[in-house]
Coordinates of C-alpha atoms in Angstrom, one line a residue:
M1 CA 0.0 0.0 -0.2
N2 CA 1.3 3.6 -0.7
A3 CA 1.4 5.8 2.1
T4 CA -0.3 9.1 1.4
V5 CA 0.9 12.4 3.4
A6 CA -1.8 15.3 3.3
I7 CA 0.0 19.0 4.3
V8 CA -2.8 21.0 5.8
G9 CA -3.2 24.2 7.3
R10 CA -4.8 27.7 7.0
P11 CA -3.5 29.7 4.4
N12 CA 0.1 31.2 3.9
V13 CA 1.7 28.9 7.0
G14 CA 4.3 27.7 4.2
K15 CA 2.6 24.2 3.0
S16 CA 3.8 24.6 -0.3
T17 CA 7.1 25.2 0.8
L18 CA 7.3 22.1 2.9
F19 CA 5.6 20.3 0.2
N20 CA 8.6 21.5 -2.5
R21 CA 11.1 20.5 0.0
L22 CA 9.6 17.1 0.3
V23 CA 9.4 16.2 -3.5
G24 CA 12.8 17.7 -4.0
K25 CA 11.8 20.2 -6.8
R26 CA 9.5 23.3 -7.3
L27 CA 6.5 21.9 -8.3
A28 CA 4.0 24.1 -6.3
L29 CA 3.7 27.8 -6.8
V30 CA 5.1 30.0 -3.6
D31 CA 4.0 33.1 -3.3
D32 CA 3.4 35.6 -0.1
T33 CA -0.2 36.0 -1.2
P34 CA -2.7 34.0 0.9
G35 CA -4.7 31.2 -0.7
V36 CA -2.0 30.6 -3.5
T37 CA -2.8 26.9 -3.8
R38 CA -6.3 25.9 -4.9
D39 CA -6.6 22.1 -6.0
R40 CA -4.6 19.2 -4.5
R41 CA -1.1 18.3 -5.8
E42 CA 0.7 15.4 -5.3
G43 CA 4.4 14.2 -5.4
A44 CA 6.5 11.3 -5.0
A45 CA 8.4 12.5 -1.5
T46 CA 11.5 11.8 0.2
L47 CA 12.6 12.2 3.8
G48 CA 15.8 10.4 4.8
D49 CA 14.9 6.6 3.8
L50 CA 11.0 7.0 4.0
K51 CA 9.3 7.2 0.7
F52 CA 5.8 8.4 0.6
T53 CA 3.2 10.6 -1.5
A54 CA 2.8 14.1 -0.1
V55 CA -0.4 16.2 -1.2
D56 CA 0.0 19.7 -0.9
T57 CA -4.0 21.1 -0.2
A58 CA -5.5 24.7 -0.4
G59 CA -5.3 26.7 2.9
L60 CA -8.3 25.7 5.3
E61 CA -10.9 28.5 5.5
E62 CA -14.2 29.3 7.2
A63 CA -16.6 29.9 4.2
D64 CA -19.6 29.3 2.9
A65 CA -19.9 25.8 1.3
E66 CA -21.1 27.0 -2.2
S67 CA -18.3 30.2 -2.2
L68 CA -14.7 29.6 -4.1
E69 CA -13.2 29.3 -0.7
G70 CA -15.7 26.7 0.8
R71 CA -15.1 24.5 -2.6
M72 CA -11.2 24.6 -1.6
R73 CA -12.0 23.7 1.8
A74 CA -14.1 20.8 0.8
Q75 CA -11.3 19.6 -1.6
T76 CA -8.9 19.8 1.4
E77 CA -11.2 17.9 3.4
E78 CA -11.3 15.1 0.6
A79 CA -7.3 15.0 0.9
I80 CA -7.4 14.5 4.8
A81 CA -10.0 11.8 4.5
A82 CA -8.1 9.9 2.0
A83 CA -4.6 10.1 3.6
D84 CA -2.7 8.2 6.2
V85 CA -1.1 10.9 7.9
A86 CA -2.0 14.6 8.1
L87 CA 0.8 17.3 8.8
F88 CA -1.0 20.0 10.6
V89 CA 1.0 23.1 9.8
V90 CA 0.9 26.4 11.6
D91 CA 2.9 29.5 11.6
A92 CA 5.3 30.0 14.6
R93 CA 5.9 33.3 14.1
A94 CA 2.3 34.3 13.9
G95 CA 1.5 32.1 16.5
I96 CA -1.8 30.4 17.1
T97 CA -5.0 32.1 15.9
P98 CA -8.3 31.8 16.0
L99 CA -8.3 29.9 12.8
D100 CA -5.8 27.3 13.9
K101 CA -7.9 26.7 16.8
Y102 CA -10.9 26.0 14.9
F103 CA -9.3 23.4 12.5
A104 CA -7.5 22.1 15.4
D105 CA -10.8 21.1 16.7
I106 CA -11.8 19.6 13.3
L107 CA -8.7 17.7 13.0
R108 CA -9.2 16.1 16.4
K109 CA -12.4 14.7 15.2
V110 CA -11.1 12.7 11.9
D111 CA -9.6 9.3 12.1
T112 CA -6.5 10.5 10.4
P113 CA -3.5 10.6 12.3
V114 CA -2.0 14.6 12.8
I115 CA 1.3 15.5 13.1
L116 CA 1.6 18.9 14.2
L117 CA 4.5 21.1 12.7
A118 CA 5.2 24.7 13.8
N119 CA 7.1 26.2 10.8
K120 CA 8.9 29.5 10.3
A121 CA 10.3 28.3 13.6
E122 CA 14.1 29.7 13.0
G123 CA 15.6 31.9 15.1
K124 CA 14.2 33.3 18.4
A125 CA 10.9 34.9 16.8
G126 CA 9.3 31.4 16.2
E127 CA 10.2 30.2 19.8
G128 CA 6.9 31.7 21.6
G129 CA 4.6 30.4 18.6
V130 CA 6.2 26.7 19.1
Y131 CA 5.3 26.5 23.2
E132 CA 1.9 28.3 22.2
S133 CA 1.3 25.4 19.6
F134 CA 1.0 23.0 22.6
S135 CA -2.5 24.6 23.5
L136 CA -4.0 23.0 20.2
G137 CA -4.3 19.4 21.9
F138 CA -1.9 17.1 19.7
D139 CA 1.3 15.4 20.6
A140 CA 4.3 17.8 21.0
P141 CA 4.7 20.0 18.0
V142 CA 7.9 19.6 15.6
P143 CA 9.5 22.6 15.1
I144 CA 11.0 23.3 11.5
S145 CA 11.6 25.6 8.8
A146 CA 10.4 24.5 5.6
E147 CA 12.4 27.3 3.8
H148 CA 15.7 26.5 5.2
G149 CA 15.4 22.9 5.7
E150 CA 15.8 23.1 9.6
G151 CA 13.8 20.3 11.7
L152 CA 13.5 17.8 9.2
A153 CA 15.3 15.2 11.1
D154 CA 12.5 15.9 13.7
L155 CA 9.9 15.3 11.3
Y156 CA 11.5 12.4 9.7
E157 CA 11.2 10.8 13.5
A158 CA 7.7 11.7 14.0
L159 CA 6.5 10.8 10.7
R160 CA 8.7 7.0 10.9
S161 CA 6.9 6.4 14.1
T162 CA 3.6 7.2 13.0
L163 CA 3.9 5.2 9.5
E164 CA 5.4 2.3 11.6
T165 CA 2.1 2.1 13.9
L166 CA 0.1 2.2 10.9
G167 CA 2.5 -0.8 9.1
L168 CA 3.4 1.5 6.4
D169 CA 6.7 2.4 7.2
N170 CA 8.4 2.6 4.0
P171 CA 5.6 1.6 1.3
F172 CA 6.8 3.5 -1.6
D173 CA 8.9 2.1 -4.6
P174 CA 11.6 4.4 -4.8
D175 CA 12.1 3.2 -8.2
A176 CA 8.7 4.6 -9.6
P177 CA 8.5 7.3 -11.7
D178 CA 7.7 10.7 -10.0
A179 CA 3.9 12.1 -10.8
D180 CA 5.1 15.4 -11.6
S181 CA 8.6 14.7 -13.3
D182 CA 9.5 17.0 -16.1
S183 CA 11.9 14.1 -17.2
D184 CA 11.0 10.8 -19.4
E185 CA 13.9 9.2 -17.9
E186 CA 12.5 7.7 -14.7
A187 CA 9.5 6.7 -16.7
D188 CA 11.6 4.8 -18.9
K189 CA 12.9 2.7 -15.5
A190 CA 9.4 1.5 -15.5
G191 CA 9.2 0.0 -18.7
T192 CA 7.8 1.3 -22.1
A193 CA 4.6 -0.3 -21.6
E194 CA 4.1 1.5 -18.1
R195 CA 5.2 4.8 -19.3
P196 CA 2.1 7.4 -19.5
M197 CA 1.3 9.4 -22.3
R198 CA 1.6 13.5 -21.3
I199 CA -1.2 15.2 -22.2
A200 CA -1.8 19.3 -21.3
I201 CA -5.0 20.6 -21.5
V202 CA -4.6 24.4 -22.1
G203 CA -6.5 27.3 -23.2
R204 CA -8.2 30.8 -22.0
P205 CA -9.6 31.4 -18.6
N206 CA -13.0 29.6 -17.9
A207 CA -12.9 27.4 -21.3
G208 CA -13.8 24.6 -19.2
K209 CA -10.3 22.9 -18.5
S210 CA -11.0 21.3 -15.2
T211 CA -14.2 20.5 -15.7
L212 CA -13.2 18.5 -18.9
I213 CA -10.7 16.3 -16.5
N214 CA -13.2 15.9 -14.1
N215 CA -15.4 14.1 -16.5
F216 CA -12.7 12.1 -17.5
L217 CA -11.9 10.8 -14.2
G218 CA -15.7 10.5 -13.1
E219 CA -14.7 12.6 -9.9
E220 CA -14.5 16.2 -8.7
R221 CA -10.6 15.9 -8.4
L222 CA -10.1 19.4 -9.6
L223 CA -11.7 22.8 -8.2
V224 CA -14.5 24.3 -10.9
G225 CA -16.9 27.1 -10.6
P226 CA -18.3 30.0 -12.7
E227 CA -15.4 32.4 -11.4
A228 CA -12.7 32.3 -14.4
G229 CA -8.8 31.7 -13.2
I230 CA -9.5 29.3 -10.5
T231 CA -6.7 27.0 -11.5
R232 CA -3.2 28.5 -10.6
D233 CA -1.1 25.6 -10.8
S234 CA -0.7 23.1 -13.2
I235 CA -2.2 19.8 -11.6
S236 CA -1.4 16.5 -12.9
V237 CA -3.6 13.3 -12.6
D238 CA -3.0 10.0 -13.6
W239 CA -5.4 7.4 -15.0
K240 CA -6.0 4.6 -17.8
W241 CA -8.0 5.1 -20.7
R242 CA -8.6 1.9 -22.6
K243 CA -5.1 0.2 -22.6
H244 CA -3.4 3.6 -22.8
F245 CA -1.6 5.1 -19.7
I246 CA -2.5 8.8 -19.3
R247 CA -1.0 11.6 -17.2
M248 CA -3.0 14.6 -17.8
F249 CA -2.0 18.1 -17.1
D250 CA -4.8 21.1 -15.9
T251 CA -2.9 24.2 -16.2
A252 CA -4.0 28.0 -15.5
G253 CA -5.8 30.1 -17.9
M254 CA -3.5 31.8 -20.2
R255 CA -4.4 35.6 -20.9
R256 CA -2.7 38.1 -23.4
K257 CA 0.5 38.9 -22.0
A258 CA -0.5 42.7 -21.6
R259 CA -3.2 41.6 -19.2
V260 CA -0.9 39.3 -17.1
Q261 CA 0.1 41.9 -14.7
E262 CA 0.3 40.4 -10.9
K263 CA 3.2 38.5 -10.1
L264 CA 1.2 35.4 -9.2
E265 CA -0.6 35.2 -12.7
K266 CA 3.0 35.1 -14.1
L267 CA 3.9 32.4 -12.0
S268 CA 0.9 30.6 -12.9
V269 CA 1.0 31.2 -16.8
A270 CA 5.1 30.3 -16.6
D271 CA 3.6 27.0 -15.3
G272 CA 1.4 26.3 -17.8
L273 CA 4.1 27.0 -20.3
R274 CA 6.3 24.5 -18.6
A275 CA 3.5 21.9 -18.7
I276 CA 3.2 22.3 -22.6
K277 CA 7.0 22.2 -22.8
F278 CA 7.1 18.9 -21.3
A279 CA 3.9 17.3 -22.7
E280 CA 3.6 15.1 -25.6
V281 CA 0.1 16.1 -26.7
V282 CA -1.5 19.5 -26.3
V283 CA -5.5 19.7 -26.2
V284 CA -6.2 23.4 -27.0
T285 CA -9.5 23.9 -25.3
L286 CA -11.5 26.6 -27.2
D287 CA -15.1 28.0 -25.9
A288 CA -17.6 26.9 -28.5
T289 CA -19.7 30.3 -28.0
I290 CA -16.3 32.4 -28.6
P291 CA -14.1 30.2 -31.0
F292 CA -11.0 31.2 -32.4
E293 CA -10.0 34.3 -30.4
K294 CA -6.5 36.3 -30.9
Q295 CA -5.5 34.4 -27.5
D296 CA -6.5 31.1 -29.0
L297 CA -4.5 31.8 -31.7
Q298 CA -1.5 32.5 -30.3
I299 CA -1.5 29.6 -27.6
I300 CA -1.7 27.2 -30.7
D301 CA 1.1 29.3 -32.4
L302 CA 3.1 28.8 -29.0
V303 CA 2.2 24.5 -29.1
Q304 CA 3.1 24.7 -32.5
R305 CA 6.6 26.7 -32.0
E306 CA 7.3 23.9 -29.2
G307 CA 6.7 21.1 -31.8
R308 CA 3.7 19.5 -29.5
A309 CA 1.3 17.1 -30.9
L310 CA -2.1 19.4 -31.2
V311 CA -5.6 18.5 -30.9
I312 CA -8.3 21.3 -30.5
A313 CA -11.3 20.5 -28.5
I314 CA -14.5 22.7 -28.9
N315 CA -15.7 22.7 -25.5
K316 CA -19.2 24.0 -24.4
W317 CA -20.9 22.0 -27.5
D318 CA -24.2 21.9 -25.7
L319 CA -24.5 25.3 -25.6
I320 CA -24.6 25.4 -29.8
E321 CA -28.1 25.5 -31.2
D322 CA -27.1 25.6 -34.9
R323 CA -24.2 23.2 -34.8
T324 CA -24.3 22.4 -38.2
E325 CA -23.5 25.9 -39.6
A326 CA -21.3 26.5 -36.3
W327 CA -19.2 23.4 -37.5
R328 CA -18.6 24.6 -41.1
D329 CA -17.6 28.1 -39.9
M330 CA -15.1 26.6 -37.6
R331 CA -13.8 24.1 -39.6
E332 CA -13.5 26.9 -42.2
Q333 CA -11.8 29.0 -39.6
A334 CA -9.0 26.6 -38.9
D335 CA -8.2 25.6 -42.1
R336 CA -7.8 29.6 -42.9
L337 CA -6.1 30.8 -39.7
L338 CA -4.2 27.5 -38.6
H339 CA -1.9 26.9 -42.0
M340 CA 1.1 26.1 -39.8
V341 CA -0.8 23.1 -38.4
R342 CA -3.0 22.4 -41.6
G343 CA -5.4 19.6 -40.9
V344 CA -5.2 20.0 -37.1
T345 CA -8.3 17.7 -35.6
L346 CA -11.5 19.7 -34.2
V347 CA -13.4 18.1 -31.9
P348 CA -16.8 19.4 -30.6
I349 CA -17.3 18.4 -26.7
S350 CA -19.1 19.0 -23.6
G351 CA -16.8 18.8 -20.5
R352 CA -20.0 19.5 -18.5
T353 CA -22.0 16.8 -19.9
G354 CA -19.4 14.1 -21.2
Q355 CA -20.6 14.5 -25.0
G356 CA -17.3 13.9 -27.2
L357 CA -15.0 12.6 -24.6
D358 CA -14.2 9.2 -26.1
K359 CA -13.8 10.8 -29.6
L360 CA -11.6 13.3 -28.4
M361 CA -9.3 10.7 -26.4
E362 CA -9.3 8.7 -29.7
E363 CA -8.3 11.8 -31.5
I364 CA -5.3 12.6 -28.7
V365 CA -4.0 8.9 -29.4
A366 CA -4.0 9.4 -32.9
A367 CA -2.1 12.7 -32.7
H368 CA 0.5 11.1 -30.6
R369 CA 1.1 8.2 -33.1
I370 CA 1.6 10.7 -36.1
W371 CA 3.8 13.0 -33.9
N372 CA 6.1 9.7 -33.5
T373 CA 6.0 8.7 -37.4
R374 CA 9.3 8.0 -39.2
I375 CA 9.4 7.8 -42.9
S376 CA 12.0 5.6 -44.6
T377 CA 14.6 7.7 -46.4
A378 CA 13.9 5.7 -49.5
R379 CA 10.1 6.8 -49.8
L380 CA 11.1 10.3 -48.8
N381 CA 13.5 10.5 -52.1
R382 CA 11.1 8.7 -54.3
W383 CA 8.6 11.3 -53.5
L384 CA 11.0 14.1 -53.6
E385 CA 12.0 12.9 -57.2
G386 CA 8.1 13.3 -58.2
V387 CA 7.9 16.8 -56.7
L388 CA 11.3 17.7 -58.5
A389 CA 9.7 16.8 -61.8
R390 CA 6.6 18.6 -61.3
H391 CA 7.5 21.7 -59.8
P392 CA 11.7 22.2 -59.6
P393 CA 12.8 24.9 -57.5
P394 CA 12.8 28.5 -58.9
A395 CA 16.1 29.9 -60.5
V396 CA 17.4 32.5 -58.1
G397 CA 19.7 35.0 -59.4
G398 CA 20.0 33.3 -62.7
R399 CA 21.0 29.7 -61.1
R400 CA 18.5 27.0 -60.4
V401 CA 18.7 25.8 -56.9
K402 CA 19.5 22.1 -56.7
L403 CA 17.8 19.6 -54.5
R404 CA 19.6 16.5 -54.0
Y405 CA 18.5 14.4 -51.1
L406 CA 15.7 14.4 -48.3
T407 CA 15.7 12.2 -45.0
Q408 CA 14.1 12.5 -41.8
A409 CA 16.5 13.5 -38.7
K410 CA 13.9 12.7 -35.9
A411 CA 10.3 12.3 -34.7
R412 CA 8.7 14.1 -31.9
P413 CA 7.5 16.0 -34.2
P414 CA 8.9 14.7 -37.7
H415 CA 12.0 17.0 -38.5
F416 CA 13.3 16.6 -41.9
I417 CA 16.7 17.7 -43.5
A418 CA 16.9 18.5 -47.2
F419 CA 20.3 18.9 -48.8
C420 CA 20.8 21.4 -51.5
S421 CA 23.1 23.8 -53.5
R422 CA 21.9 27.1 -52.0
P423 CA 19.7 26.7 -49.1
E424 CA 19.7 30.7 -48.3
A425 CA 18.6 31.2 -51.8
L426 CA 15.3 28.6 -51.3
P427 CA 12.2 31.0 -51.4
E428 CA 10.0 30.7 -48.2
A429 CA 7.2 30.0 -50.3
Y430 CA 8.9 26.8 -51.8
L431 CA 9.8 25.5 -48.4
R432 CA 5.9 25.5 -47.2
Y433 CA 5.5 23.9 -50.5
L434 CA 7.5 20.9 -49.5
I435 CA 6.0 20.7 -46.0
N436 CA 2.7 20.6 -47.0
G437 CA 3.5 18.1 -49.8
I438 CA 5.3 16.3 -46.8
R439 CA 2.3 16.3 -44.9
E440 CA -0.4 15.2 -47.7
T441 CA 1.6 12.5 -48.9
F442 CA 2.7 10.7 -45.7
K443 CA -0.5 12.0 -43.6
L444 CA 0.7 14.0 -41.3
P445 CA -2.1 16.3 -40.5
G446 CA -2.1 18.8 -37.7
T447 CA 1.2 17.8 -36.3
P448 CA 4.2 20.4 -36.6
I449 CA 6.6 20.0 -39.2
R450 CA 10.3 21.1 -39.1
L451 CA 12.4 21.3 -42.4
S452 CA 15.9 22.2 -42.6
M453 CA 18.1 23.1 -45.6
R454 CA 21.7 22.2 -45.6
K455 CA 24.0 22.7 -48.1
G456 CA 25.8 19.8 -49.8
E457 CA 25.6 16.4 -51.8
N458 CA 24.0 13.5 -50.7
P459 CA 25.7 12.7 -47.6
Y460 CA 25.4 8.7 -48.4
A461 CA 26.6 9.3 -52.1
S462 CA 30.2 8.3 -51.5
K463 CA 29.2 4.9 -49.4
V464 CA 27.1 3.8 -52.4
K465 CA 29.8 4.2 -54.7
K466 CA 32.4 2.4 -52.8
R467 CA 30.0 -0.7 -52.4
N468 CA 29.7 -0.7 -56.3
I469 CA 33.5 -0.6 -56.2
K470 CA 33.9 -3.5 -54.2

């Protein structure tokens, strides 16, 4: 059984800082603004020889159940109920507040064992708060400084003792891939068959990204509501669709750069950009009632420049009345505006009702396969011979550019290299002609295609001649 440790407490006591310390990387956003964390975030944590799953949670607040803060609290309460141990964090420098006492009363009533941590206890400024925290009615508080890494040995002893009592002293497989790892190396250790497909869900604020993922999972795993910009961190969730292992990332809504002024929103957007960078497939979620806004096009362009496989989900399709006319308009706009990813798949869905979600996953898997496509050099050059016969490169400065050889350098996305006499003289229009021809002939719709030009002869021509001589 995998031990789960939830980090809980009121806002701004340092929960996310402690979470980052335990998982060994800056996965959770950290800022002086209270209430930065809203969704639960999980990560593979290490403390000495203990391996466990740490869960960062939203700050506990007294609020109406229907309010945003109330829904955040419900998420935290679910995390506490699902955890094997709860780390209750208080701010030693601020002292014990009425809110700390209120939630201490709640935690004493749950079955989950609680370890009290007095954070920010470095120096004399935190001593009073450490002694004051005895009044909360738990075992002796563990004074720590999550920011400076102090007191972790005492936390280790307290956590080990609690886990041993539960029979969960060190259950986490240290060789298992990190749920939020940026690298595929850890996943490769687990075997290719178990390696999850990394999918990032991105889009403008309030496009329905979190609702979409919740419907995939069949549970209210991510915080949702009518307010725009609820999601701040990029949160990963693991699940299985048919035979495919999936790691899906929910991201903060991306507004136009000029509108992003606050530091916290800049951090949220940067976290979303990081999710795109390390994804394999990116699903750009558009609002069917206002599709292809300028910001939508900028996000799609970003995904294309990063070289990720792309699928466009037209969300809130259940709100459209004349769907035939709307679909025709959207397809026309996509063909006209998205020439760099010509043929990209559009999937009408409703994250709220679940309409079209299986079709969306089928297209995600197909886009991933196309993104990984490799084409043999022989096929490429047979195609190139036909292209040159029908439409040779233009003469520039009185001299015709000679295209001699074409090969694929890599996949993910497909990247081709053409050898020619004067790469710098080949017009941009002819390069687009070649890319479109490759896309159409070898059935690579929607995926970014890279084409680099190199000066030189066929690099394999000398080897062919040597074999003929022999």
